[in-house]
DNA sequence: TGTAATTTGGGGCTCGGGAT
DNA sequence: ATCCCGAGCCCCAAATTACA
């Protein structure tokens, strides 16, 4: 077990940004930020508790970034998941994308950010963005200060002109056969403190919705 | 100083897991 | 059967560094 001391928990993290939540949203806890930090501590502990076993047995560390990201987004936003339906991740139609660089071999990125190549009516159409109030981009990485960090940026696909422009650009390239992939990827600012999220169709810069980090005293950090 | 070697980052694609 | 998802693998081009 990691006997995490008070200095090594997200709950006492040196930098926390309290997200500006939409007014009127229900909340899961009286203090969503504190709840999120508890969740992050659990995630960090689970990851680095199992990591030695994975390492010794030559297996990848079980992560389930998708699940942790979705729960975290729900805790912070107050919007639950859709328990038993296909489609969106959150009940209001919002989507959550996650990526984790901890012990990663390749450079993690947000995969399949917009709908393409499926049989859904709005697939490959900009209209697919019109039913998505928010798009949460959740990134776990390490900082140059040897801290483990979790950051979230939030896109408003219905309103953000730049984001819609990038998506239109990408969809157009697919129509024109310049892009055959159905996987629209965004590259997060891994390791550095930038808020620029990149794609060759255009770059995005968003303010942080949430950020917390914790010293990696026990973690053997490898970029 | 020009060229070769290496690093870095973006992107396509696939795999395995999970769900409906 | 279909859809969704994130990570890994491979490839390529640009940028950077090493070296003659």
Tab-separated table of C-alpha atoms (C1' of nucleotides) in Angstrom:
chain	number	residue	atom	x	y	z
A	1	UNK	CA	0.000	0.000	0.000
A	2	UNK	CA	1.049	3.524	-0.611
A	3	UNK	CA	0.988	5.121	2.793
A	4	UNK	CA	0.137	8.436	1.297
A	5	UNK	CA	0.862	11.207	3.702
A	6	UNK	CA	-0.945	14.479	3.791
A	7	UNK	CA	1.737	16.032	1.573
A	8	UNK	CA	1.243	13.478	-1.128
A	9	UNK	CA	-2.458	13.673	-1.773
A	10	UNK	CA	-4.350	15.628	-4.339
A	11	UNK	CA	-6.501	16.914	-1.508
A	12	UNK	CA	-3.521	18.954	-0.338
A	13	UNK	CA	-2.327	19.673	-3.821
A	14	UNK	CA	-0.234	22.781	-4.302
A	15	UNK	CA	-2.340	24.023	-7.190
A	16	UNK	CA	-6.042	23.635	-7.575
A	17	UNK	CA	-8.381	25.445	-9.885
A	18	UNK	CA	-11.961	25.393	-8.742
A	19	UNK	CA	-14.066	24.973	-11.849
A	20	UNK	CA	-16.588	27.620	-12.650
A	21	UNK	CA	-19.669	25.444	-12.667
A	22	UNK	CA	-22.770	26.331	-14.585
A	23	UNK	CA	-25.291	27.740	-12.119
A	24	UNK	CA	-28.280	25.553	-11.548
A	25	UNK	CA	-26.472	22.269	-12.008
A	26	UNK	CA	-27.100	19.782	-9.257
A	27	UNK	CA	-24.023	18.710	-7.390
A	28	UNK	CA	-23.049	15.329	-6.039
A	29	UNK	CA	-21.368	16.765	-3.031
A	30	UNK	CA	-21.569	19.976	-1.124
A	31	UNK	CA	-17.981	20.483	-2.191
A	32	UNK	CA	-17.445	19.010	-5.683
A	33	UNK	CA	-13.812	20.040	-5.752
A	34	UNK	CA	-13.068	18.144	-2.550
A	35	UNK	CA	-14.933	15.137	-3.906
A	36	UNK	CA	-12.923	15.315	-7.117
A	37	UNK	CA	-9.658	15.435	-5.176
A	38	UNK	CA	-10.675	12.363	-3.193
A	39	UNK	CA	-11.411	10.599	-6.447
A	40	UNK	CA	-8.027	11.635	-7.843
A	41	UNK	CA	-6.286	10.299	-4.740
A	42	UNK	CA	-8.083	7.001	-5.182
A	43	UNK	CA	-7.085	6.872	-8.831
A	44	UNK	CA	-3.453	7.696	-8.105
A	45	UNK	CA	-3.280	5.145	-5.315
A	46	UNK	CA	-4.895	2.427	-7.423
A	47	UNK	CA	-2.540	3.087	-10.311
A	48	UNK	CA	0.661	3.012	-8.308
A	49	UNK	CA	-0.430	0.181	-6.043
A	50	UNK	CA	-0.818	-2.163	-8.981
A	51	UNK	CA	2.061	-0.772	-11.019
A	52	UNK	CA	4.792	-2.910	-9.332
A	53	UNK	CA	2.813	-6.073	-10.082
A	54	UNK	CA	2.350	-5.040	-13.686
A	55	UNK	CA	6.017	-4.212	-13.960
A	56	UNK	CA	7.185	-7.495	-12.405
A	57	UNK	CA	4.902	-9.585	-14.572
A	58	UNK	CA	5.546	-7.703	-17.764
A	59	UNK	CA	2.019	-6.436	-18.248
A	60	UNK	CA	0.620	-2.995	-18.840
A	61	UNK	CA	-0.801	-1.157	-15.847
A	62	UNK	CA	-4.591	-1.465	-15.796
A	63	UNK	CA	-5.881	2.072	-16.076
A	64	UNK	CA	-9.443	2.420	-17.374
A	65	UNK	CA	-8.857	6.068	-18.150
A	66	UNK	CA	-12.274	6.230	-19.757
A	67	UNK	CA	-14.111	5.246	-16.584
A	68	UNK	CA	-12.141	7.490	-14.256
A	69	UNK	CA	-12.525	10.438	-16.628
A	70	UNK	CA	-16.274	10.069	-16.902
A	71	UNK	CA	-16.790	9.781	-13.167
A	72	UNK	CA	-14.558	12.780	-12.564
A	73	UNK	CA	-16.509	14.853	-15.080
A	74	UNK	CA	-19.761	13.877	-13.382
A	75	UNK	CA	-18.468	14.722	-9.915
A	76	UNK	CA	-17.350	18.169	-11.028
A	77	UNK	CA	-20.256	19.048	-13.293
A	78	UNK	CA	-23.062	17.427	-11.333
A	79	UNK	CA	-24.272	15.716	-14.509
A	80	UNK	CA	-24.644	11.975	-14.204
A	81	UNK	CA	-23.831	9.390	-16.817
A	82	UNK	CA	-26.350	7.622	-18.998
A	83	UNK	CA	-26.491	4.377	-17.121
A	84	UNK	CA	-27.792	2.118	-19.829
A	85	UNK	CA	-27.811	3.771	-23.198
A	86	UNK	CA	-25.556	4.075	-26.185
A	87	UNK	CA	-24.333	7.438	-27.224
A	88	UNK	CA	-23.329	10.308	-25.013
A	89	UNK	CA	-21.340	9.901	-21.841
A	90	UNK	CA	-23.333	12.323	-19.699
A	91	UNK	CA	-27.077	12.643	-19.343
A	92	UNK	CA	-27.205	16.062	-20.999
A	93	UNK	CA	-25.511	14.807	-24.161
A	94	UNK	CA	-22.019	15.878	-23.191
A	95	UNK	CA	-19.012	13.760	-24.071
A	96	UNK	CA	-15.886	12.970	-22.052
A	97	UNK	CA	-12.471	12.194	-23.529
A	98	UNK	CA	-9.589	10.955	-21.446
A	99	UNK	CA	-5.869	10.370	-21.878
A	100	UNK	CA	-3.155	9.311	-19.463
A	101	UNK	CA	0.617	9.571	-19.928
A	102	UNK	CA	1.558	7.671	-16.765
A	103	UNK	CA	3.830	4.807	-17.853
A	104	UNK	CA	2.611	5.271	-21.411
A	105	UNK	CA	4.764	3.986	-24.274
A	106	UNK	CA	3.293	6.203	-26.949
A	107	UNK	CA	2.203	9.826	-26.711
A	108	UNK	CA	-1.400	9.718	-25.519
A	109	UNK	CA	-4.023	11.825	-27.261
A	110	UNK	CA	-7.751	12.283	-27.391
A	111	UNK	CA	-9.119	9.757	-29.872
A	112	UNK	CA	-12.363	9.902	-31.858
A	113	UNK	CA	-13.232	13.372	-30.626
A	114	UNK	CA	-16.046	13.893	-33.123
A	115	UNK	CA	-18.391	11.461	-34.764
A	116	UNK	CA	-17.261	9.973	-38.046
A	117	UNK	CA	-17.641	6.730	-39.932
A	118	UNK	CA	-20.613	5.406	-37.976
A	119	UNK	CA	-24.180	4.869	-39.034
A	120	UNK	CA	-25.564	7.536	-36.749
A	121	UNK	CA	-27.610	10.119	-38.623
A	122	UNK	CA	-25.276	12.950	-37.701
A	123	UNK	CA	-22.100	11.001	-38.358
A	124	UNK	CA	-19.610	12.981	-40.450
A	125	UNK	CA	-21.765	16.071	-40.085
A	126	UNK	CA	-21.197	19.245	-38.138
A	127	UNK	CA	-24.734	18.756	-36.779
A	128	UNK	CA	-23.310	16.054	-34.526
A	129	UNK	CA	-21.919	18.893	-32.421
A	130	UNK	CA	-25.317	20.491	-31.912
A	131	UNK	CA	-26.479	17.888	-29.415
A	132	UNK	CA	-23.347	18.089	-27.289
A	133	UNK	CA	-23.449	20.898	-24.713
A	134	UNK	CA	-19.983	20.164	-23.368
A	135	UNK	CA	-16.949	18.161	-24.340
A	136	UNK	CA	-14.681	17.391	-21.399
A	137	UNK	CA	-11.022	16.771	-22.199
A	138	UNK	CA	-9.370	15.027	-19.251
A	139	UNK	CA	-5.596	14.638	-19.228
A	140	UNK	CA	-3.403	12.911	-16.673
A	141	UNK	CA	0.282	13.662	-17.091
A	142	UNK	CA	3.447	14.605	-15.223
A	143	UNK	CA	4.787	18.116	-14.896
A	144	UNK	CA	8.401	19.215	-15.230
A	145	UNK	CA	8.232	19.745	-11.460
A	146	UNK	CA	7.867	16.001	-10.863
A	147	UNK	CA	4.237	16.143	-9.916
A	148	UNK	CA	1.432	13.954	-11.171
A	149	UNK	CA	-1.269	16.154	-12.574
A	150	UNK	CA	-4.841	16.047	-13.768
A	151	UNK	CA	-6.229	18.787	-15.990
A	152	UNK	CA	-9.609	19.277	-17.627
A	153	UNK	CA	-10.556	21.617	-20.447
A	154	UNK	CA	-14.149	22.062	-21.546
A	155	UNK	CA	-15.278	22.701	-25.100
A	156	UNK	CA	-18.758	24.032	-25.892
A	157	UNK	CA	-19.251	22.412	-29.304
A	158	UNK	CA	-22.531	24.230	-29.947
A	159	UNK	CA	-20.992	27.667	-29.547
A	160	UNK	CA	-17.207	27.607	-29.865
A	161	UNK	CA	-16.577	29.047	-33.303
A	162	UNK	CA	-12.944	27.996	-33.496
A	163	UNK	CA	-13.690	24.420	-32.487
A	164	UNK	CA	-16.524	24.176	-35.011
A	165	UNK	CA	-14.244	25.605	-37.659
A	166	UNK	CA	-11.620	22.962	-36.985
A	167	UNK	CA	-14.247	20.218	-37.127
A	168	UNK	CA	-15.694	21.606	-40.374
A	169	UNK	CA	-12.203	21.694	-41.799
A	170	UNK	CA	-11.633	18.071	-40.833
A	171	UNK	CA	-15.033	16.900	-42.114
A	172	UNK	CA	-14.373	18.721	-45.411
A	173	UNK	CA	-11.064	16.945	-45.773
A	174	UNK	CA	-12.810	13.645	-45.277
A	175	UNK	CA	-15.398	14.537	-47.905
A	176	UNK	CA	-12.595	15.505	-50.266
A	177	UNK	CA	-10.814	12.196	-49.569
A	178	UNK	CA	-7.825	14.021	-48.178
A	179	UNK	CA	-8.419	12.215	-44.887
A	180	UNK	CA	-9.646	8.638	-44.816
A	181	UNK	CA	-9.441	8.099	-41.093
A	182	UNK	CA	-12.567	8.155	-38.958
A	183	UNK	CA	-10.457	8.993	-35.929
A	184	UNK	CA	-10.300	12.717	-35.255
A	185	UNK	CA	-7.497	13.142	-32.770
A	186	UNK	CA	-6.512	16.075	-30.589
A	187	UNK	CA	-3.052	16.349	-29.107
A	188	UNK	CA	-3.027	17.601	-25.526
A	189	UNK	CA	-0.169	19.612	-23.990
A	190	UNK	CA	1.556	16.670	-22.379
A	191	UNK	CA	4.148	17.470	-19.724
A	192	UNK	CA	4.140	21.238	-20.229
A	193	UNK	CA	1.955	23.928	-18.719
A	194	UNK	CA	0.453	25.082	-22.001
A	195	UNK	CA	-3.291	25.023	-22.625
A	196	UNK	CA	-2.967	24.587	-26.378
A	197	UNK	CA	-4.581	21.465	-27.803
A	198	UNK	CA	-3.405	20.681	-31.297
A	199	UNK	CA	-4.540	19.205	-34.584
A	200	UNK	CA	-3.245	19.922	-38.053
A	201	UNK	CA	-6.669	21.324	-38.913
A	202	UNK	CA	-6.169	23.968	-36.223
A	203	UNK	CA	-5.109	24.585	-32.634
A	204	UNK	CA	-7.330	25.262	-29.648
A	205	UNK	CA	-6.524	27.175	-26.494
A	206	UNK	CA	-8.892	26.887	-23.577
A	207	UNK	CA	-8.753	28.083	-19.989
A	208	UNK	CA	-8.396	25.331	-17.432
A	209	UNK	CA	-11.681	24.055	-16.077
A	210	UNK	CA	-9.902	22.051	-13.421
A	211	UNK	CA	-6.309	21.382	-12.442
A	212	UNK	CA	-4.739	19.564	-9.528
A	213	UNK	CA	-1.362	17.986	-8.993
A	214	UNK	CA	0.505	16.026	-6.396
A	215	UNK	CA	4.228	15.416	-5.747
A	216	UNK	CA	5.359	12.085	-7.135
A	217	UNK	CA	7.604	11.196	-4.240
A	218	UNK	CA	6.832	7.510	-4.551
A	219	UNK	CA	6.245	7.346	-8.258
A	220	UNK	CA	9.234	6.626	-10.426
A	221	UNK	CA	8.439	9.232	-12.999
A	222	UNK	CA	9.506	8.528	-16.518
A	223	UNK	CA	8.396	11.209	-18.928
B	1	DT	C1'	28.883	25.054	-43.482
B	2	DG	C1'	26.581	21.439	-45.611
B	3	DT	C1'	24.912	16.970	-44.767
B	4	DA	C1'	23.807	13.054	-42.023
B	5	DA	C1'	21.748	11.301	-37.937
B	6	DT	C1'	18.540	11.696	-34.413
B	7	DT	C1'	14.580	13.473	-32.081
B	8	DT	C1'	9.972	15.097	-31.918
B	9	DG	C1'	5.263	15.409	-33.021
B	10	DG	C1'	1.227	14.448	-35.797
B	11	DG	C1'	-1.686	11.047	-37.957
B	12	DG	C1'	-3.521	6.425	-39.726
B	13	DC	C1'	-4.683	2.303	-38.285
B	14	DT	C1'	-5.588	-1.695	-35.331
B	15	DC	C1'	-6.333	-4.217	-31.191
B	16	DG	C1'	-8.834	-5.657	-27.198
B	17	DG	C1'	-12.305	-4.504	-23.998
B	18	DG	C1'	-16.901	-3.184	-22.978
B	19	DA	C1'	-21.601	-2.137	-23.925
B	20	DT	C1'	-26.148	-2.416	-26.355
C	1	DA	C1'	-23.835	-7.059	-35.247
C	2	DT	C1'	-22.770	-2.544	-34.138
C	3	DC	C1'	-20.852	1.092	-31.683
C	4	DC	C1'	-17.656	3.307	-28.571
C	5	DC	C1'	-13.172	3.856	-26.490
C	6	DG	C1'	-8.135	4.527	-25.316
C	7	DA	C1'	-3.617	2.709	-25.974
C	8	DG	C1'	-0.129	0.785	-28.863
C	9	DC	C1'	2.220	0.241	-33.232
C	10	DC	C1'	3.877	2.040	-37.376
C	11	DC	C1'	4.845	5.657	-40.543
C	12	DC	C1'	6.086	10.159	-42.120
C	13	DA	C1'	7.742	14.940	-42.089
C	14	DA	C1'	9.698	18.638	-39.779
C	15	DA	C1'	12.914	20.195	-36.558
C	16	DT	C1'	17.000	19.763	-34.180
C	17	DT	C1'	21.569	18.124	-33.278
C	18	DA	C1'	25.980	15.971	-34.519
C	19	DC	C1'	29.661	15.787	-37.264
C	20	DA	C1'	32.903	15.918	-41.097
